[in-house]
Tab-separated table of C-alpha atoms in Angstrom:
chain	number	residue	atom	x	y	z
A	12	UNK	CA	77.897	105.070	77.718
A	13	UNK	CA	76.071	102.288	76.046
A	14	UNK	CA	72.689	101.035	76.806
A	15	UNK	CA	73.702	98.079	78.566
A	16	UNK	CA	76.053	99.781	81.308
A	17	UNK	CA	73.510	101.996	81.693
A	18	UNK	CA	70.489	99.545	82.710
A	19	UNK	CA	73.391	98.230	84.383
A	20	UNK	CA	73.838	101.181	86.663
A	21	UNK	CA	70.263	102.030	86.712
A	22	UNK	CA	70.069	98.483	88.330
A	23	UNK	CA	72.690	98.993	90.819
A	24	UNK	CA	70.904	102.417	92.370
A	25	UNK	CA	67.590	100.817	92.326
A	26	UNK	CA	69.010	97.600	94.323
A	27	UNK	CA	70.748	100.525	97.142
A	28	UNK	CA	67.646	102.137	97.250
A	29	UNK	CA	65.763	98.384	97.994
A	30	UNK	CA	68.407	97.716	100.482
A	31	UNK	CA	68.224	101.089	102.609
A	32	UNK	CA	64.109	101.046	102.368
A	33	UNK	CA	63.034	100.455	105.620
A	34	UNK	CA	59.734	100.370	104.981
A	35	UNK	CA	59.541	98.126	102.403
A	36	UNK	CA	59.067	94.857	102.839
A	37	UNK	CA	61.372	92.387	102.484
A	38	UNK	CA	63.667	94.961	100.893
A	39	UNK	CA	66.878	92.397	100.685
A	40	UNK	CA	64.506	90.115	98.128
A	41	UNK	CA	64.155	93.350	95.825
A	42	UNK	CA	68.047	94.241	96.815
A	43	UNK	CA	69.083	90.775	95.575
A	44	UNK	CA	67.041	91.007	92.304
A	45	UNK	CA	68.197	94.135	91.090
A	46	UNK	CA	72.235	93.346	92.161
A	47	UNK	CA	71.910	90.337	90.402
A	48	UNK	CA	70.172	91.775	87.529
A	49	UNK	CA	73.097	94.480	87.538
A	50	UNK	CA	75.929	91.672	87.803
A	51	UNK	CA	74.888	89.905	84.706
A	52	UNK	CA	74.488	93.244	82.520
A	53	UNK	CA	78.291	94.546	83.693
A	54	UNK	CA	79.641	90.882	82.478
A	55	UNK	CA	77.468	91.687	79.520
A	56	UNK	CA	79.030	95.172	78.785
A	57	UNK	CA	82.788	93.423	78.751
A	58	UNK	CA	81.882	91.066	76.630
A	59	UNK	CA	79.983	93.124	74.192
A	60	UNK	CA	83.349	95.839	74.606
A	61	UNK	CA	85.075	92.730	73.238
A	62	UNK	CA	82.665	92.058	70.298
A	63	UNK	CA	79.295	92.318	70.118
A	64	UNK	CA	78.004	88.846	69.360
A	65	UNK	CA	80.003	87.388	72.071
A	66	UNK	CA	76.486	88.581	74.590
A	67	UNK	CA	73.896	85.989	72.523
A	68	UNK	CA	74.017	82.144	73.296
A	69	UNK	CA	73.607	81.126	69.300
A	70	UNK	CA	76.336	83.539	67.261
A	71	UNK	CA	75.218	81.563	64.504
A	72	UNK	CA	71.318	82.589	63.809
A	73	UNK	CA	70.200	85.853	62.949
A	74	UNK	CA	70.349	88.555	65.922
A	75	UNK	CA	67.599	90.712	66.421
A	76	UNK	CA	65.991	92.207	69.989
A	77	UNK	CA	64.324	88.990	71.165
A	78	UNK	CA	67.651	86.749	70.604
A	79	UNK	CA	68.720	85.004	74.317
A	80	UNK	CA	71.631	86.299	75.661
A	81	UNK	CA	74.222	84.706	77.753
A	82	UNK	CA	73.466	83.819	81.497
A	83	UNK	CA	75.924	83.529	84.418
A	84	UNK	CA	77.717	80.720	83.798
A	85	UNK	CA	78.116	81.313	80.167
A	86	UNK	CA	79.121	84.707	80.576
A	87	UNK	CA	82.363	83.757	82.988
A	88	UNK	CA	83.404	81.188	80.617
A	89	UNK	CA	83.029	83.581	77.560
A	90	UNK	CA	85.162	86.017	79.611
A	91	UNK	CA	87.827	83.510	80.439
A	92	UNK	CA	87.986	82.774	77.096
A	93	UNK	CA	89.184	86.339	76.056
A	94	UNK	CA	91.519	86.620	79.013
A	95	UNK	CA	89.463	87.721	81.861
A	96	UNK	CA	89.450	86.122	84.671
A	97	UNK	CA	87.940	86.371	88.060
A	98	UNK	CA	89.222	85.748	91.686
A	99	UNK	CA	87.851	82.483	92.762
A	100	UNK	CA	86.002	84.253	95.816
A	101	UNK	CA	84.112	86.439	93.583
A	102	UNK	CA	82.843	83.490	91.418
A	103	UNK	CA	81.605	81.200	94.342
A	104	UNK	CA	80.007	84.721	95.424
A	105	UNK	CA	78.290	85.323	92.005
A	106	UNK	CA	76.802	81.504	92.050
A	107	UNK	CA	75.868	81.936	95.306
A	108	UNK	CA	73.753	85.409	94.639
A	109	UNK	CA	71.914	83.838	91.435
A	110	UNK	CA	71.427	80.291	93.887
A	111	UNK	CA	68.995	83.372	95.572
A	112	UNK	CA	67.574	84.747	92.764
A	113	UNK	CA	66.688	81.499	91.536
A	114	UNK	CA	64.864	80.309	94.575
A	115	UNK	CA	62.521	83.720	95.065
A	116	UNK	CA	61.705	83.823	91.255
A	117	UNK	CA	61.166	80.379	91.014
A	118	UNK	CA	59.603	79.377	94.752
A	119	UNK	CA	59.938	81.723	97.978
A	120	UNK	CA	61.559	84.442	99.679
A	121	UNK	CA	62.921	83.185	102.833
A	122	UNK	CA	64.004	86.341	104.995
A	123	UNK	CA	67.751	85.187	106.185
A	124	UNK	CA	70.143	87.360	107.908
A	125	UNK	CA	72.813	85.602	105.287
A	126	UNK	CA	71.672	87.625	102.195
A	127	UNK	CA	73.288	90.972	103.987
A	128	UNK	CA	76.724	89.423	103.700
A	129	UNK	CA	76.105	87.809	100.374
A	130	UNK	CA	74.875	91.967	99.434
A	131	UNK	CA	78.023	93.001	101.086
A	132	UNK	CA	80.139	90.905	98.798
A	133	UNK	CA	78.071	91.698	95.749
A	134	UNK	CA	78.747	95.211	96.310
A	135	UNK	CA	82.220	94.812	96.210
A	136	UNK	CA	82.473	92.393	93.164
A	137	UNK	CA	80.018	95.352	91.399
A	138	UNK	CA	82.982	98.117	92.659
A	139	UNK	CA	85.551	96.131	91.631
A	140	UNK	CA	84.741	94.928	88.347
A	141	UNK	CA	83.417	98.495	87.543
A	142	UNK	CA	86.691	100.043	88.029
A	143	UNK	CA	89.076	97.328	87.148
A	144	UNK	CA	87.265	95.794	83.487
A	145	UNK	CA	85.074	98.750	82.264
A	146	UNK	CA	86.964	101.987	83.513
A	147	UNK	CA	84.054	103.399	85.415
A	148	UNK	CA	84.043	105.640	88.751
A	149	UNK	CA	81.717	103.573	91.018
A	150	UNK	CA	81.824	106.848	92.893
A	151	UNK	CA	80.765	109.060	90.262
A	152	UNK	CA	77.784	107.210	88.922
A	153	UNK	CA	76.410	106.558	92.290
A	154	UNK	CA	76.858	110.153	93.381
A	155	UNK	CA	77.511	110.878	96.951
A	156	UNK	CA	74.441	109.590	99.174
A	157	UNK	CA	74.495	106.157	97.298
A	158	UNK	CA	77.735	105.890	97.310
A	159	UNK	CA	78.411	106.043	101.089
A	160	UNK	CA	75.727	103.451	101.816
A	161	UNK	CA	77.355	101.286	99.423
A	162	UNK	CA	80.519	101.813	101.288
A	163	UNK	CA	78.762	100.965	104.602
A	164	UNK	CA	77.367	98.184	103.497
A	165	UNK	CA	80.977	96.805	102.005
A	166	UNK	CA	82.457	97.756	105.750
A	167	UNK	CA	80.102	95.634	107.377
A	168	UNK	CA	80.949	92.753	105.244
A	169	UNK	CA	84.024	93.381	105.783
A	170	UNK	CA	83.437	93.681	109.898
A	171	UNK	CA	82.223	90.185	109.772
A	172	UNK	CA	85.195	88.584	108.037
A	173	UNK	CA	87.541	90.205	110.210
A	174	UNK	CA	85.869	88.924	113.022
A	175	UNK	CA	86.005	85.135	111.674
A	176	UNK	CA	89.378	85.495	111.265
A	177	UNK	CA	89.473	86.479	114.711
A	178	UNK	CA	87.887	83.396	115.899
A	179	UNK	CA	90.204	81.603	113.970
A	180	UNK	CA	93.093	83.075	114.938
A	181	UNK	CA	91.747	82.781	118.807
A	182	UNK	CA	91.761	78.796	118.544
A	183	UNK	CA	95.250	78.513	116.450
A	184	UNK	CA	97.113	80.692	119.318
A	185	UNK	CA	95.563	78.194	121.582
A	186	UNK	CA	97.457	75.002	120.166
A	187	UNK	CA	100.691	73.990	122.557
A	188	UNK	CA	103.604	74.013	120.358
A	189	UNK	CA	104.512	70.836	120.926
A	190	UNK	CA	101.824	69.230	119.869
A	191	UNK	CA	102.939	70.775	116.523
A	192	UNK	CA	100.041	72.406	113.600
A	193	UNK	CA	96.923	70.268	114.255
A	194	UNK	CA	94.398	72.776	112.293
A	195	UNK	CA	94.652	74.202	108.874
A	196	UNK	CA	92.823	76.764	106.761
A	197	UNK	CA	90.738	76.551	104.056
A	198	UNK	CA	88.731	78.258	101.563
A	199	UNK	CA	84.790	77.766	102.100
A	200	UNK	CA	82.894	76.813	99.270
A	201	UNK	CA	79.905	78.578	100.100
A	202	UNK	CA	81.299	82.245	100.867
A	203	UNK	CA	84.256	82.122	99.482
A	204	UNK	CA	86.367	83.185	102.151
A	205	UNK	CA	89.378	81.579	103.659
A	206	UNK	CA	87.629	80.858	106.961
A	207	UNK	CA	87.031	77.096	107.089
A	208	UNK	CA	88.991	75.812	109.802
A	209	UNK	CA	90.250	72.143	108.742
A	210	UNK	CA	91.318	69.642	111.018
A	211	UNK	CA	92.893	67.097	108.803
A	212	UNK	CA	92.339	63.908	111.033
A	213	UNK	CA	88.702	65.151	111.971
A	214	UNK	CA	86.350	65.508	108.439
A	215	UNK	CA	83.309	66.608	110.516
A	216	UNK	CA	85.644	69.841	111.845
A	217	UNK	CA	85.671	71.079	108.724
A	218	UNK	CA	83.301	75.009	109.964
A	219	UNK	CA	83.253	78.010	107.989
A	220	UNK	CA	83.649	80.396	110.759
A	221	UNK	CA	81.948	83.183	108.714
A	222	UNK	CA	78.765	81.288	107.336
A	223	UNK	CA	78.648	78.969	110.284
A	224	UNK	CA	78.561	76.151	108.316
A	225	UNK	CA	80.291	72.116	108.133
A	226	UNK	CA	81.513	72.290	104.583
A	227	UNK	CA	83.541	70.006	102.325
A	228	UNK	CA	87.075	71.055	101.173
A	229	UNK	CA	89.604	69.315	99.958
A	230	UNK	CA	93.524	69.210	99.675
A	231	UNK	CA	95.283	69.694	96.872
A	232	UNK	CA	98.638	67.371	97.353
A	233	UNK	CA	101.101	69.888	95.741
A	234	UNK	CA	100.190	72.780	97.125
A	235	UNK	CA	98.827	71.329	100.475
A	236	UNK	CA	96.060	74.109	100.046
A	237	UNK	CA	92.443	73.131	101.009
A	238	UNK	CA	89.584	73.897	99.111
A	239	UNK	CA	86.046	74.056	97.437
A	240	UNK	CA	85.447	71.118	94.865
A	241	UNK	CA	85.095	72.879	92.283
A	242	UNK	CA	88.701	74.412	92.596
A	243	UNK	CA	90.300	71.044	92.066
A	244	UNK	CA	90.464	69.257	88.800
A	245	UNK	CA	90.760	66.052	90.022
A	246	UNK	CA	90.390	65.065	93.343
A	247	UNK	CA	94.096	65.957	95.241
A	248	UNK	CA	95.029	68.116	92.706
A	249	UNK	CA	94.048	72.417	91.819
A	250	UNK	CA	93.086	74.187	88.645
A	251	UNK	CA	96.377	76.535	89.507
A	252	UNK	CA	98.432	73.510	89.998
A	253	UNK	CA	97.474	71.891	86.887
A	254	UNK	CA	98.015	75.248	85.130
A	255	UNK	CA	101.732	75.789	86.410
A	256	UNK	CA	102.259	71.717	85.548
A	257	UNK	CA	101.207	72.216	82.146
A	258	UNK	CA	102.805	75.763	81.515
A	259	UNK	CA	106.281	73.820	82.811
């Protein structure tokens, strides 16, 4: 195992541990640091699997221990750039978990029961990525108490989506036939779920039902899909639309 997956891991338990601390305070600010912290390492380690320089923002100057490596943003392109690529969901996830970081090591902490979910989904991206890029048993390295709070804390995210959908579904069945499809659904910018219910003749409509939210989605006008801006390369037309156009 190399160094990196293993602060990388070492990361991960230390978040769980944050997160299930009931007696410390604030325990999801500490949870989001270290889960964060974890995050950027595992992108890290596939890069790194790929080549080694590919981790350091300046290939070309000499690399020693104090040389910058690659932050979020940078990492995700590098990665797309050597075919991996990630489910949109998980992206607007990641942005949304460093948007926390950023504010409690650069202003406040503001306690918010919003950062369980946003831990929720973390979790899974950690699992998945784990498993699926750098052949690792999430399992394995967690060992068997850690592992079933992580679990737990993946179900309740999960718990909450389900029950958005719900509410979703609840108001669609309600919609007389003949009045034909009034409400569509779209893909919320600031969870990443597909939970924004869209009324197309009504902007203001336009509420995550999972993050409670009036968000701003748009339509792509081949695929009639709505969704988060920065899904759409121009402003009625998607990235995957543009990608099948071009691959015609």
């Amino acid at each position: 195992m190399t160094e990196i997956l293993e602060n990388a891991l070492d990361s991960l338990r230390m978040g769980l541990r944050h997160h299930l601390n009931e007696s410390l305070e604030n325990s999801d600010k500490w949870a989001i640091l270290e889960l964060f912290h974890c995050i950027e390492l595992l992108l890290k380690e596939r890069l790194h699997r790929d080549h080694s320089l590919l981790i350091y923002k300046n290939v070309d100057s000499a690399i020693d221990d104090d040389s910058l490596t690659v932050g979020l943003k940078e990492s995700l392109q590098r990665l797309a750039n050597v075919g991996v690529s990630l489910p949109n969901d998980y992206r607007v996830i990641l942005f949304d978990l460093q948007k926390r970081r950023n504010r409690i090591e650069h202003h406040r902490f503001v306690p918010d029961n919003s950062h369980l979910y946003v831990l929720g989904k973390a979790i899974k991206f950690i699992g998945y990525f784990l498993e699926e890029e750098l052949d690792t048993d999430v399992a394995e390295e967690l060992g068997e108490h850690l592992y079933a709070e992580a679990k737990e804390l993946m179900f309740d995210y999960d718990q909450l989506v389900a029950k958005a959908e719900a509410s979703i579904e609840s108001i669609l069945s309600k919609q007389h036939p003949k009045h034909g499809v009034a409400y569509d659904i779209g893909e919320c910018p600031e969870c990443g779920n597909m939970t924004v219910l869209v009324h197309p003749d009504d902007p203001e409509s336009r509420e995550c039902h999972f993050c409670k939210q009036t968000v701003d989605v748009r339509q792509c006008q081949r695929c009639c899909r709505y969704l988060p801006e920065e899904s759409m390369i121009a402003p009625d037309l998607c990235h995957d639309c543009f990608a099948d156009m071009t691959a015609e």
